[in-house]
Amino acid sequence: KRPPASILFIFGGSGDLNYRKLTPALYNLFLDDWMPEQFAIAGIGRSPYTDEAYRQHLLDGVTKFSRRKGKLNGHWTDFSQHVNYLQMDGDDAEAYSLITDLVKAKEAEWGVHPNVVFYLAVAPQLVPSIASKLGGLNICSDTSSTRIVVEKPFGHDLKSAHELNALLTGMFAEEQIFRIDHYLGKETVQNILALRFANALFEPVWNRNYIDHIQITAAESVGLEGRGGYFEHAGALRDMVQNHILQILCMVAMEAPVSFDANEIRNKKVDVLNAIRRISHEQVHDFAVRGQYSSGWKKGEKVVGYREETGVSPQSNIDTFAAAKFYIDNWRWQGVPFYVRTGKYLNQKATHITLQFKPAPHYAFPNESAESWRSNRLTISIQPNMDISIRFQAKRPGQTMTLDPVDMKFNYEEAEGEHAPEAYETLLLDVMEGDATLFMRADQVEAAWKVIMPILETWENRKPQDFPNYAPDSWGPDGSDALLARDGHTWINYI
Ligand code: BG6
């Protein structure tokens, strides 16, 4: 069923997120017949564009970034008739009448009161000013049909996130606020819930009795991609761990939901965040590792070090790599370490979660190395591979009892091909439908900030002695390996 008649206002309409992600996603929804029968999209920005030039610019983005590259099927013209450009300055309160006028015009044209979605695809510092002007519009008092979508990073730290929540909830009802974390829209991330809670097979072993430790890797092979100005005020911990990685951790660690009600799922996730053991400032050194890349070679190409990047200070202490160890203090996970890591310019683009099982209670097989128990693990690959694999020991054919690790694999792409929607498609559809299950509630965002604040504060106050400390194309600084080695483990790099 298609969502009801909707108007989407995209602040940051001429920006990168809209160009690469939002418009390609909306166009894919259109091609798949998921867009409402009646819809309008208004890109808002300060740059001058005619509607025609704006549509041409977006088509360029779709051609480059849509999952359907090269298969536009000639429907672009139909789609683009729904797209217009509103040149306005988000700081100019008067200009917001353009928005109200457009809503009224569409209401008259369609004969129904449309859903109105405000998507704030803008730099974080612009969010408060735009949100407060939107909050003053009459249409925003309609809590059932007007929504505001706020991109990450949601705040800069716990205090600013709290203030932003206070500002938003002062003007909008919680059900109108959609705090987006695009990882939650990824098919493979959503599938974690299906794997865990639609099967009786896994849940009985999904706990401290059988699991030795869990690893979550979100490695990126790209560098800054021209976002030095943003990254220099963020760092890897803020950019990836506070949101994407902790959200994945919640999906892996949460208790079974009783229903798929948005608040039920979010309650179960926030329970996990609240149960993560707080690291004291003194312990940060033992629980977290930061890195920054040097100049070097990336797949045969020379690349500059982080401190030489545009928009970055030559003395920058910002982390382009972060790893941490968390414990979850509840019955299910007591004593099970969760190791997480992320970084720019790493050896591979690879996001995966591995559950390492404990050794078998008694190992009667001859001639096996003491390490063979490590073969027993379950890996969920989020991207670029989309699969779930179980590694176990099997007998090598022959006259001796020799064991080899083997993999049993389910591959999503083989099963679904290009039909799997991209994260932003799923999430934009959910916004139009008003389903907040995959979005973050105020308390979730703040709980995630609480988890990382001691690390952030310690890193900000104590300057790193060894930056830059990893080479492009590597797996990060030595300290990252040492973090696991201290517990007798190693990172799983290749799946
Ligand atoms: C974004 C970060 O949220 O996620 C980027 O700001 C990062 O720095 C990106 O590159 C990674 O997303 P994906 O979907 O490519 O893994």
Short mmCIF file of C-alpha atoms and ligand atoms in Angstrom, two decimals:
data_model
loop_
_atom_site.label_atom_id
_atom_site.label_comp_id
_atom_site.label_asym_id
_atom_site.label_seq_id
_atom_site.Cartn_x
_atom_site.Cartn_y
_atom_site.Cartn_z
CA LYS A 1 0.00 0.00 0.00
CA ARG A 2 1.34 3.38 -1.02
CA PRO A 3 1.70 6.13 1.58
CA PRO A 4 -0.84 8.97 1.62
CA ALA A 5 -0.40 12.17 -0.43
CA SER A 6 2.85 13.78 0.69
CA ILE A 7 5.00 16.84 0.21
CA LEU A 8 8.69 16.52 1.04
CA PHE A 9 10.70 19.64 1.71
CA ILE A 10 14.40 18.90 1.58
CA PHE A 11 16.56 21.51 3.30
CA GLY A 12 20.02 21.12 1.83
CA GLY A 13 18.31 20.47 -1.50
CA SER A 14 21.40 21.40 -3.48
CA GLY A 15 23.72 19.46 -1.14
CA ASP A 16 25.57 16.21 -1.34
CA LEU A 17 23.25 13.97 0.67
CA ASN A 18 20.29 14.81 -1.50
CA TYR A 19 22.36 14.40 -4.66
CA ARG A 20 23.86 11.04 -3.73
CA LYS A 21 21.27 9.42 -1.51
CA LEU A 22 17.87 11.07 -1.08
CA THR A 23 16.83 11.74 -4.66
CA PRO A 24 18.17 8.39 -5.94
CA ALA A 25 16.18 6.73 -3.14
CA LEU A 26 12.99 8.65 -3.90
CA TYR A 27 13.35 7.86 -7.57
CA ASN A 28 13.77 4.16 -6.82
CA LEU A 29 10.65 4.26 -4.67
CA PHE A 30 8.89 5.86 -7.62
CA LEU A 31 10.09 3.14 -10.01
CA ASP A 32 8.94 0.48 -7.57
CA ASP A 33 5.50 2.09 -7.22
CA TRP A 34 6.04 3.03 -3.60
CA MET A 35 5.66 6.79 -3.96
CA PRO A 36 2.24 8.19 -3.05
CA GLU A 37 -0.24 8.71 -5.90
CA GLN A 38 0.06 12.41 -5.17
CA PHE A 39 3.40 13.76 -4.14
CA ALA A 40 5.64 16.79 -4.47
CA ILE A 41 9.29 17.25 -3.63
CA ALA A 42 10.73 20.68 -3.00
CA GLY A 43 14.48 21.04 -2.74
CA ILE A 44 15.38 24.05 -0.64
CA GLY A 45 18.71 25.82 -0.87
CA ARG A 46 20.44 29.12 -1.22
CA SER A 47 22.14 28.46 -4.55
CA PRO A 48 20.22 29.73 -7.55
CA TYR A 49 18.65 27.04 -9.77
CA THR A 50 15.78 27.05 -12.18
CA ASP A 51 13.52 24.01 -11.75
CA GLU A 52 14.89 22.64 -14.99
CA ALA A 53 18.54 23.08 -14.00
CA TYR A 54 17.80 21.60 -10.61
CA ARG A 55 16.19 18.51 -12.10
CA GLN A 56 19.13 18.10 -14.44
CA HIS A 57 21.52 18.30 -11.47
CA LEU A 58 19.55 15.62 -9.63
CA LEU A 59 19.43 13.39 -12.67
CA ASP A 60 23.20 13.55 -12.75
CA GLY A 61 23.28 12.30 -9.13
CA VAL A 62 20.81 9.53 -9.91
CA THR A 63 22.87 8.43 -12.90
CA LYS A 64 25.97 8.24 -10.76
CA PHE A 65 24.63 6.91 -7.48
CA SER A 66 21.42 4.99 -7.92
CA ARG A 67 21.55 1.24 -7.41
CA ARG A 68 19.82 1.13 -10.81
CA LYS A 69 22.66 2.87 -12.62
CA GLY A 70 22.13 2.84 -16.34
CA LYS A 71 18.60 1.44 -15.98
CA LEU A 72 16.59 4.60 -15.60
CA ASN A 73 13.82 3.19 -17.76
CA GLY A 74 12.82 6.57 -19.15
CA HIS A 75 10.61 7.35 -16.15
CA TRP A 76 12.79 10.22 -14.99
CA THR A 77 10.69 12.79 -16.83
CA ASP A 78 7.53 11.60 -15.07
CA PHE A 79 9.26 11.65 -11.73
CA SER A 80 10.97 14.98 -12.18
CA GLN A 81 7.68 16.76 -12.85
CA HIS A 82 7.04 16.33 -9.13
CA VAL A 83 10.30 18.04 -8.20
CA ASN A 84 10.75 21.79 -7.74
CA TYR A 85 13.38 24.06 -6.33
CA LEU A 86 12.71 26.69 -3.70
CA GLN A 87 15.52 29.17 -3.37
CA MET A 88 15.44 30.40 0.18
CA ASP A 89 17.68 31.16 3.09
CA GLY A 90 16.85 28.93 6.04
CA ASP A 91 17.76 31.77 8.39
CA ASP A 92 15.19 34.11 6.91
CA ALA A 93 11.94 33.63 8.86
CA GLU A 94 9.90 35.52 6.25
CA ALA A 95 10.88 33.05 3.55
CA TYR A 96 9.03 30.23 5.30
CA SER A 97 5.78 31.53 3.87
CA LEU A 98 6.94 29.94 0.60
CA ILE A 99 6.49 26.60 2.33
CA THR A 100 3.04 27.34 3.65
CA ASP A 101 2.00 28.64 0.22
CA LEU A 102 3.14 25.46 -1.47
CA VAL A 103 1.29 23.27 1.02
CA LYS A 104 -1.90 25.29 0.48
CA ALA A 105 -1.53 25.11 -3.29
CA LYS A 106 -1.08 21.34 -3.25
CA GLU A 107 -3.95 20.88 -0.85
CA ALA A 108 -6.21 22.81 -3.21
CA GLU A 109 -4.90 20.93 -6.26
CA TRP A 110 -5.19 17.45 -4.73
CA GLY A 111 -8.32 18.01 -2.67
CA VAL A 112 -6.76 16.30 0.37
CA HIS A 113 -4.68 17.49 3.27
CA PRO A 114 -1.21 16.09 2.51
CA ASN A 115 1.46 14.72 4.82
CA VAL A 116 4.24 17.24 5.08
CA VAL A 117 7.80 16.04 5.66
CA PHE A 118 10.67 18.40 6.42
CA TYR A 119 13.99 16.70 5.80
CA LEU A 120 16.93 18.56 7.32
CA ALA A 121 19.87 17.42 5.19
CA VAL A 122 21.99 20.30 6.40
CA ALA A 123 25.10 20.91 8.50
CA PRO A 124 24.34 20.18 12.18
CA GLN A 125 24.86 23.78 13.25
CA LEU A 126 21.95 24.90 11.02
CA VAL A 127 19.45 22.45 12.51
CA PRO A 128 18.34 24.50 15.57
CA SER A 129 17.66 27.62 13.55
CA ILE A 130 15.65 25.86 10.83
CA ALA A 131 13.79 23.63 13.27
CA SER A 132 12.69 26.56 15.40
CA LYS A 133 11.35 28.43 12.39
CA LEU A 134 9.50 25.35 11.20
CA GLY A 135 8.12 24.84 14.70
CA GLY A 136 6.47 28.25 14.42
CA LEU A 137 4.47 27.31 11.31
CA ASN A 138 0.82 26.46 11.82
CA ILE A 139 1.06 23.26 9.78
CA CYS A 140 3.49 21.85 12.34
CA SER A 141 0.86 21.77 15.05
CA ASP A 142 -0.76 18.94 13.11
CA THR A 143 1.11 16.14 14.85
CA SER A 144 -0.35 13.34 12.79
CA SER A 145 0.63 14.59 9.36
CA THR A 146 3.66 16.87 9.72
CA ARG A 147 7.08 15.34 10.37
CA ILE A 148 10.64 16.52 10.72
CA VAL A 149 13.61 14.35 9.80
CA VAL A 150 16.94 15.14 11.43
CA GLU A 151 20.16 13.67 10.10
CA LYS A 152 23.09 12.57 12.19
CA PRO A 153 25.22 13.75 13.86
CA PHE A 154 22.52 14.46 16.41
CA GLY A 155 24.37 16.96 18.58
CA HIS A 156 28.09 17.16 19.18
CA ASP A 157 28.10 15.62 22.65
CA LEU A 158 25.62 14.66 25.34
CA LYS A 159 24.92 18.24 26.35
CA SER A 160 24.23 19.54 22.84
CA ALA A 161 22.16 16.45 21.97
CA HIS A 162 20.09 17.07 25.08
CA GLU A 163 19.61 20.71 24.13
CA LEU A 164 18.63 19.78 20.60
CA ASN A 165 16.14 17.26 21.93
CA ALA A 166 14.71 19.90 24.25
CA LEU A 167 14.38 22.34 21.36
CA LEU A 168 12.72 19.80 19.07
CA THR A 169 10.40 18.32 21.65
CA GLY A 170 9.44 21.82 22.71
CA MET A 171 7.97 22.39 19.26
CA PHE A 172 7.12 18.96 17.90
CA ALA A 173 5.57 15.86 19.42
CA GLU A 174 8.01 12.94 19.68
CA GLU A 175 6.06 11.03 17.01
CA GLN A 176 6.75 13.87 14.57
CA ILE A 177 10.53 13.68 15.03
CA PHE A 178 12.46 11.18 12.91
CA ARG A 179 16.12 11.01 13.94
CA ILE A 180 17.71 9.12 11.12
CA ASP A 181 20.52 6.58 11.34
CA HIS A 182 20.79 5.15 7.86
CA TYR A 183 22.40 1.92 9.10
CA LEU A 184 19.05 0.94 10.57
CA GLY A 185 17.55 1.02 7.09
CA LYS A 186 20.09 -1.42 5.67
CA GLU A 187 18.48 -4.72 4.76
CA THR A 188 21.17 -6.76 6.42
CA VAL A 189 20.87 -4.79 9.65
CA GLN A 190 17.11 -5.27 9.76
CA ASN A 191 17.66 -8.92 9.05
CA ILE A 192 19.42 -9.30 12.39
CA LEU A 193 16.00 -9.15 14.02
CA ALA A 194 14.62 -11.78 11.67
CA LEU A 195 17.59 -14.07 12.22
CA ARG A 196 17.37 -13.76 15.98
CA PHE A 197 13.65 -13.65 16.62
CA ALA A 198 12.00 -15.53 13.78
CA ASN A 199 14.08 -18.68 14.37
CA ALA A 200 14.17 -20.90 17.40
CA LEU A 201 17.61 -22.17 16.45
CA PHE A 202 19.87 -19.26 17.37
CA GLU A 203 18.37 -17.62 20.41
CA PRO A 204 19.16 -20.42 22.88
CA VAL A 205 22.90 -20.00 22.25
CA TRP A 206 22.81 -16.19 21.93
CA ASN A 207 24.16 -15.43 25.38
CA ARG A 208 27.11 -15.60 27.77
CA ASN A 209 26.82 -19.36 28.19
CA TYR A 210 27.88 -20.02 24.61
CA ILE A 211 29.38 -16.83 23.25
CA ASP A 212 32.97 -15.97 24.05
CA HIS A 213 33.03 -12.50 22.54
CA ILE A 214 31.52 -10.40 19.77
CA GLN A 215 33.27 -8.25 17.17
CA ILE A 216 31.69 -5.45 15.18
CA THR A 217 33.79 -4.00 12.37
CA ALA A 218 32.72 -1.08 10.19
CA ALA A 219 35.83 -0.56 8.10
CA GLU A 220 35.90 1.95 5.29
CA SER A 221 38.38 1.93 2.45
CA VAL A 222 37.55 5.53 1.48
CA GLY A 223 39.14 8.58 3.06
CA LEU A 224 37.41 11.87 3.77
CA GLU A 225 35.79 12.27 0.35
CA GLY A 226 36.10 16.05 0.56
CA ARG A 227 34.48 16.28 4.00
CA GLY A 228 37.55 17.50 5.91
CA GLY A 229 35.71 20.50 7.32
CA TYR A 230 33.03 18.28 8.84
CA PHE A 231 35.28 15.46 9.95
CA GLU A 232 37.71 17.75 11.72
CA HIS A 233 34.90 18.58 14.16
CA ALA A 234 33.68 15.01 14.42
CA GLY A 235 36.19 12.17 14.34
CA ALA A 236 35.51 8.48 13.86
CA LEU A 237 34.06 7.89 17.32
CA ARG A 238 31.39 10.56 16.82
CA ASP A 239 30.88 9.88 13.13
CA MET A 240 30.40 6.11 13.31
CA VAL A 241 30.48 4.65 16.83
CA GLN A 242 28.02 6.93 18.65
CA ASN A 243 25.37 6.09 16.08
CA HIS A 244 25.81 3.31 13.52
CA ILE A 245 27.97 0.92 15.54
CA LEU A 246 26.06 1.30 18.79
CA GLN A 247 22.80 0.79 16.91
CA ILE A 248 24.13 -2.44 15.41
CA LEU A 249 25.31 -3.48 18.85
CA CYS A 250 21.79 -2.91 20.17
CA MET A 251 20.29 -5.11 17.45
CA VAL A 252 22.71 -7.89 18.32
CA ALA A 253 22.36 -7.60 22.08
CA MET A 254 18.71 -6.64 22.70
CA GLU A 255 16.16 -8.88 24.36
CA ALA A 256 13.33 -10.31 22.27
CA PRO A 257 10.64 -7.73 21.55
CA VAL A 258 7.07 -8.66 22.39
CA SER A 259 5.79 -6.91 19.25
CA PHE A 260 7.06 -4.82 16.37
CA ASP A 261 5.57 -1.70 17.81
CA ALA A 262 8.03 1.22 17.37
CA ASN A 263 8.25 1.91 21.06
CA GLU A 264 8.62 -1.73 22.03
CA ILE A 265 11.68 -2.16 19.77
CA ARG A 266 13.13 1.13 20.91
CA ASN A 267 12.62 0.29 24.57
CA LYS A 268 14.49 -2.96 24.15
CA LYS A 269 17.36 -1.16 22.41
CA VAL A 270 17.63 1.58 24.96
CA ASP A 271 17.84 -1.09 27.67
CA VAL A 272 21.05 -2.29 26.02
CA LEU A 273 22.57 1.18 25.87
CA ASN A 274 21.72 1.78 29.50
CA ALA A 275 23.31 -1.53 30.47
CA ILE A 276 26.65 -0.81 28.78
CA ARG A 277 29.21 -0.49 31.55
CA ARG A 278 30.43 3.07 31.94
CA ILE A 279 34.16 3.42 31.37
CA SER A 280 35.84 5.81 33.79
CA HIS A 281 38.22 8.41 32.37
CA GLU A 282 41.12 6.51 33.94
CA GLN A 283 40.08 3.28 32.19
CA VAL A 284 39.79 4.75 28.71
CA HIS A 285 43.32 3.75 27.87
CA ASP A 286 42.49 0.08 28.50
CA PHE A 287 39.15 0.12 26.71
CA ALA A 288 39.57 2.35 23.67
CA VAL A 289 42.13 3.00 20.95
CA ARG A 290 42.31 5.91 18.54
CA GLY A 291 44.19 6.29 15.30
CA GLN A 292 44.91 8.80 12.59
CA TYR A 293 46.17 7.91 9.14
CA SER A 294 49.48 9.03 7.71
CA SER A 295 50.26 9.66 4.08
CA GLY A 296 50.93 6.53 2.10
CA TRP A 297 49.60 4.33 -0.64
CA LYS A 298 46.03 3.28 -1.15
CA LYS A 299 45.52 0.59 -3.75
CA GLY A 300 48.55 1.81 -5.72
CA GLU A 301 47.71 5.51 -5.41
CA LYS A 302 49.59 8.02 -3.30
CA VAL A 303 47.36 9.66 -0.70
CA VAL A 304 48.07 12.49 1.73
CA GLY A 305 47.95 12.06 5.49
CA TYR A 306 44.93 13.28 7.45
CA ARG A 307 46.80 16.36 8.68
CA GLU A 308 47.46 17.43 5.10
CA GLU A 309 43.80 17.14 4.03
CA THR A 310 41.84 20.27 3.07
CA GLY A 311 39.93 21.71 6.01
CA VAL A 312 42.11 19.89 8.55
CA SER A 313 44.57 21.42 10.99
CA PRO A 314 48.23 20.38 10.46
CA GLN A 315 48.30 19.58 14.20
CA SER A 316 44.94 17.84 14.24
CA ASN A 317 44.31 15.29 16.98
CA ILE A 318 41.10 14.04 15.45
CA ASP A 319 40.59 10.28 15.29
CA THR A 320 40.10 8.75 11.86
CA PHE A 321 40.08 5.31 13.51
CA ALA A 322 38.41 4.23 16.73
CA ALA A 323 38.20 0.88 18.48
CA ALA A 324 36.63 0.09 21.84
CA LYS A 325 35.69 -2.74 24.14
CA PHE A 326 32.30 -2.65 25.82
CA TYR A 327 30.66 -4.84 28.43
CA ILE A 328 26.94 -5.10 28.85
CA ASP A 329 26.00 -5.59 32.47
CA ASN A 330 22.91 -7.77 32.33
CA TRP A 331 22.13 -11.47 32.70
CA ARG A 332 22.53 -12.29 29.03
CA TRP A 333 25.90 -10.65 28.42
CA GLN A 334 27.75 -10.47 31.71
CA GLY A 335 31.48 -10.90 31.04
CA VAL A 336 31.19 -11.07 27.22
CA PRO A 337 33.36 -8.41 25.57
CA PHE A 338 31.98 -6.55 22.55
CA TYR A 339 34.88 -5.25 20.46
CA VAL A 340 34.02 -2.55 17.94
CA ARG A 341 36.15 -0.67 15.43
CA THR A 342 35.83 1.69 12.51
CA GLY A 343 38.21 3.76 10.44
CA LYS A 344 38.90 5.62 7.23
CA TYR A 345 41.39 4.39 4.62
CA LEU A 346 41.43 0.88 5.99
CA ASN A 347 42.33 -2.10 3.92
CA GLN A 348 38.78 -3.02 2.93
CA LYS A 349 35.25 -1.72 2.97
CA ALA A 350 33.70 -4.28 5.25
CA THR A 351 30.98 -4.08 7.86
CA HIS A 352 30.42 -7.29 9.73
CA ILE A 353 29.48 -8.72 13.07
CA THR A 354 31.02 -11.91 14.38
CA LEU A 355 29.81 -13.97 17.30
CA GLN A 356 32.67 -16.13 18.46
CA PHE A 357 31.43 -19.22 20.27
CA LYS A 358 33.15 -20.75 23.26
CA PRO A 359 35.24 -23.91 22.98
CA ALA A 360 33.46 -27.25 23.04
CA PRO A 361 33.48 -28.52 26.65
CA HIS A 362 35.69 -31.45 25.81
CA TYR A 363 37.79 -31.78 22.71
CA ALA A 364 38.52 -35.42 21.96
CA PHE A 365 39.95 -35.06 18.46
CA PRO A 366 43.63 -35.75 17.95
CA ASN A 367 46.24 -33.52 16.34
CA GLU A 368 44.28 -30.33 16.43
CA SER A 369 45.74 -27.04 17.43
CA ALA A 370 44.48 -25.47 20.59
CA GLU A 371 43.14 -22.66 18.43
CA SER A 372 40.67 -24.78 16.52
CA TRP A 373 37.78 -23.74 18.74
CA ARG A 374 37.93 -20.35 17.08
CA SER A 375 36.40 -21.91 14.02
CA ASN A 376 33.04 -21.97 15.66
CA ARG A 377 31.52 -18.66 14.81
CA LEU A 378 28.60 -16.91 13.20
CA THR A 379 29.20 -13.88 10.99
CA ILE A 380 26.65 -11.42 9.71
CA SER A 381 28.11 -9.40 6.85
CA ILE A 382 26.31 -6.11 6.38
CA GLN A 383 28.26 -4.76 3.40
CA PRO A 384 29.58 -4.94 0.74
CA ASN A 385 28.93 -8.66 1.07
CA MET A 386 25.45 -9.31 2.32
CA ASP A 387 25.50 -12.70 3.89
CA ILE A 388 25.26 -14.76 7.02
CA SER A 389 27.76 -17.51 7.52
CA ILE A 390 28.33 -20.14 10.13
CA ARG A 391 31.81 -21.52 10.45
CA PHE A 392 32.23 -24.94 11.98
CA GLN A 393 34.66 -27.82 12.04
CA ALA A 394 34.21 -30.65 9.58
CA LYS A 395 36.15 -33.79 8.89
CA ARG A 396 38.55 -33.54 5.98
CA PRO A 397 37.82 -36.48 3.63
CA GLY A 398 40.46 -39.18 4.06
CA GLN A 399 41.60 -41.94 6.35
CA THR A 400 42.64 -39.72 9.25
CA MET A 401 40.46 -37.76 11.60
CA THR A 402 41.66 -34.35 10.52
CA LEU A 403 39.39 -31.36 10.88
CA ASP A 404 39.03 -28.27 8.72
CA PRO A 405 36.91 -25.17 9.23
CA VAL A 406 34.11 -24.88 6.66
CA ASP A 407 31.48 -22.20 6.03
CA MET A 408 27.78 -22.53 5.56
CA LYS A 409 26.60 -19.35 3.89
CA PHE A 410 23.37 -17.61 3.01
CA ASN A 411 23.95 -14.88 0.45
CA TYR A 412 21.37 -12.13 0.29
CA GLU A 413 22.35 -10.81 -3.10
CA GLU A 414 22.13 -14.18 -4.77
CA ALA A 415 18.71 -14.53 -3.24
CA GLU A 416 17.46 -10.99 -3.89
CA GLY A 417 19.74 -9.40 -6.51
CA GLU A 418 19.23 -5.73 -7.17
CA HIS A 419 15.76 -5.80 -5.70
CA ALA A 420 17.04 -5.18 -2.20
CA PRO A 421 16.21 -1.53 -1.52
CA GLU A 422 18.83 0.83 -0.21
CA ALA A 423 18.67 2.11 3.34
CA TYR A 424 17.36 5.56 2.41
CA GLU A 425 14.54 4.05 0.36
CA THR A 426 13.28 2.09 3.34
CA LEU A 427 13.65 5.01 5.71
CA LEU A 428 12.03 7.62 3.45
CA LEU A 429 9.09 5.31 2.92
CA ASP A 430 8.78 4.82 6.67
CA VAL A 431 8.77 8.58 7.20
CA MET A 432 5.98 9.03 4.66
CA GLU A 433 4.06 6.25 6.38
CA GLY A 434 4.79 7.62 9.84
CA ASP A 435 6.51 4.46 11.09
CA ALA A 436 9.29 5.38 13.53
CA THR A 437 10.50 1.87 14.39
CA LEU A 438 13.81 2.32 12.57
CA PHE A 439 14.42 5.82 13.90
CA MET A 440 15.99 6.90 17.13
CA ARG A 441 14.02 8.22 20.04
CA ALA A 442 15.33 11.12 22.13
CA ASP A 443 16.39 8.88 25.03
CA GLN A 444 18.20 6.44 22.70
CA VAL A 445 20.36 9.16 21.21
CA GLU A 446 21.25 10.50 24.61
CA ALA A 447 21.96 7.04 26.00
CA ALA A 448 24.38 6.45 23.12
CA TRP A 449 26.17 9.72 23.85
CA LYS A 450 26.48 8.69 27.51
CA VAL A 451 28.31 5.55 26.44
CA ILE A 452 30.99 7.38 24.50
CA MET A 453 31.34 10.59 26.50
CA PRO A 454 34.16 9.36 28.79
CA ILE A 455 36.17 8.30 25.73
CA LEU A 456 35.50 11.56 23.89
CA GLU A 457 36.39 13.68 26.90
CA THR A 458 39.56 11.77 27.62
CA TRP A 459 40.69 11.94 24.02
CA GLU A 460 39.99 15.65 23.87
CA ASN A 461 41.89 16.33 27.06
CA ARG A 462 44.89 14.06 26.54
CA LYS A 463 46.75 14.67 23.33
CA PRO A 464 47.81 11.57 21.43
CA GLN A 465 51.57 11.03 21.49
CA ASP A 466 51.85 8.95 18.37
CA PHE A 467 49.69 10.55 15.63
CA PRO A 468 49.67 9.72 12.75
CA ASN A 469 49.81 6.09 13.78
CA TYR A 470 48.51 3.99 10.92
CA ALA A 471 49.18 3.74 7.22
CA PRO A 472 46.46 3.86 4.58
CA ASP A 473 45.49 0.37 3.43
CA SER A 474 46.27 -1.17 6.82
CA TRP A 475 43.85 -2.35 9.50
CA GLY A 476 44.52 0.58 11.80
CA PRO A 477 47.04 1.26 14.56
CA ASP A 478 48.91 -1.46 16.44
CA GLY A 479 47.01 -0.52 19.57
CA SER A 480 43.85 -1.90 18.00
CA ASP A 481 45.38 -5.36 17.72
CA ALA A 482 46.79 -5.01 21.21
CA LEU A 483 43.30 -4.26 22.60
CA LEU A 484 42.20 -7.76 21.63
CA ALA A 485 45.55 -9.45 22.14
CA ARG A 486 45.40 -8.55 25.84
CA ASP A 487 42.32 -10.77 26.05
CA GLY A 488 43.87 -13.48 23.90
CA HIS A 489 41.90 -12.59 20.74
CA THR A 490 42.53 -11.27 17.24
CA TRP A 491 40.37 -9.23 14.90
CA ILE A 492 38.68 -11.12 12.14
CA ASN A 493 39.57 -9.16 9.01
CA TYR A 494 38.61 -11.30 6.08
CA ILE A 495 35.36 -13.14 5.87
C1 BG6 B 1 28.10 8.27 7.47
C2 BG6 B 1 29.39 8.88 7.92
O1 BG6 B 1 27.14 8.38 8.47
O2 BG6 B 1 28.30 6.91 7.16
C3 BG6 B 1 30.46 8.72 6.86
O3 BG6 B 1 29.22 10.26 8.21
C4 BG6 B 1 30.58 7.27 6.45
O4 BG6 B 1 31.71 9.21 7.30
C5 BG6 B 1 29.21 6.70 6.11
O5 BG6 B 1 31.44 7.19 5.33
C6 BG6 B 1 29.30 5.22 5.85
O6 BG6 B 1 28.07 4.78 5.35
P1 BG6 B 1 27.97 3.48 4.46
O7 BG6 B 1 26.51 3.27 4.27
O8 BG6 B 1 28.72 3.77 3.20
O9 BG6 B 1 28.63 2.39 5.25
#
